[in-house]
Amino acid sequence: MPASNAPDDRWRLPGIPNLHSHAFQRAMAGMAERQGDPNDSFWTWRETMYRIAARFDPDSLHAVAAQLYAEMLEAGYTRVCEFHYLHHAPDGGPYADPAAMSNALVRAARDTGIRMTLLPVLYMSGGFDGRLLSPRQRRFGFDVDGYLRLFESLRAQEGGNLRVGCALHSLRAVPEKAMHEVLAALPGDTPVHIHIAEQIGEVQDSLALRGARPVEWLLANAGVDERWTLVHATHLEDDEIAGIARSGATVALCPTTEANLGDGLFPMREFLAANGRWGIGSDSHISVSPVEELRWLEYGQRLLSRHRNVIADADSPSVGETLLRGVADSRASATGFDERDDEWLLLDADAPQFAGATRDEIVDRWIFAGNRPLVREVRVGGETLVADGRHRDRDAIATRYREAISKLL
Ligand SMILES: [Zn+2]
């Protein structure tokens, strides 16, 4: 899907939006891959994640996020939706500036040049039954007033490459009344993101305590529309698939993280048949590559259906181009930024993987021909952030990252 038909632009593609990120989790990628129990699951992984989360302060968060965002830009992501819940000091009390951790992320985005939609997270309870946050979750917690003050203070910084939206952590973490209060207080153009239906256990708890499946409940109670992004939405019934598509909401799929955590497979074929809108996110950052997310989105469906070339149709036979078109459709809706033509990547036309490629084959070759990075240049807002495959501050950012990690671990 070249940006225009001019021959010089054959290798130029619109930048890829990354709809779901928890920046601090980059620091634990590859560190939760040893079996501690034959029943290891999302819930045991979460304990490891909490242990790492407990060690962060604003400086280490800044260093890790800058490394992550530089990696994203080198991979072709030009926008990131940062789903940020690591709000408070390790003991759970607020920092002197309650936005200290949020501002560390804002600085990391500014330093690297990536466009960021910062999504401060409302996180209030430890389960559908309204239980209190566990000690390890206290860093994440806000009441509604505190949350709205944080939201307002961040929103006042909006402009340039920063947008601010709202994230509800999940239905299990946000009581119904609080959800309504926050939604009612948001300006009408605010993007709203939520984790939903990622795990079967969450679906069962929702059925038991709210009398409906998570997506079913959300569609009936939250006024879901095109401002909304439903993250994961893995476990859906037919009515829920149709309901999300009808609402205009975007589903953020994170195939490598969903595979890593053993979540399950999203019903992509049914969702596409319903004309649902979707995009991708790198979430826990065990991979920072739109190529790998898109490839595994397609491969998951191939394994499930035992067919090939699933995310494509007679009007759009190229799987790669169909995938990129889907992602492009999420660029503005889920991020709150306008569609802009000052944000693109240039593939490495000289790479052997592209030898002999016709114009129609370029995107398929990019996505389905291996793991070497094939992004040569990335520009955002008129600035060249990546040249010859390297972020302009790659070395300095990596040095600060190594120092931060040695302190964290
Ligand atoms: Zn997430």
Short mmCIF file of C-alpha atoms and ligand atoms in Angstrom, two decimals, residues 20-22 25 45 83 85 169 195 198 231-232 254 257 283-284, ligand 1:
data_model
loop_
_atom_site.label_atom_id
_atom_site.label_comp_id
_atom_site.label_asym_id
_atom_site.label_seq_id
_atom_site.Cartn_x
_atom_site.Cartn_y
_atom_site.Cartn_z
CA HIS A 20 -1.31 -0.68 23.19
CA SER A 21 1.83 -0.30 25.28
CA HIS A 22 2.90 -0.72 28.90
CA GLN A 25 7.20 -4.09 30.77
CA TRP A 45 3.05 -14.04 34.85
CA PHE A 83 -1.73 2.57 28.73
CA TYR A 85 -1.06 2.62 35.37
CA HIS A 169 -7.94 -0.71 33.33
CA HIS A 195 -8.64 -4.14 28.55
CA GLU A 198 -8.55 -11.29 27.63
CA VAL A 231 -7.89 -4.09 23.98
CA HIS A 232 -7.67 -7.87 23.32
CA CYS A 254 -1.60 -7.79 20.44
CA THR A 257 1.70 -10.84 23.79
CA ASP A 283 1.54 -4.50 24.79
CA SER A 284 4.16 -6.30 26.95
ZN ZN B 1 -2.34 -4.34 28.38
#
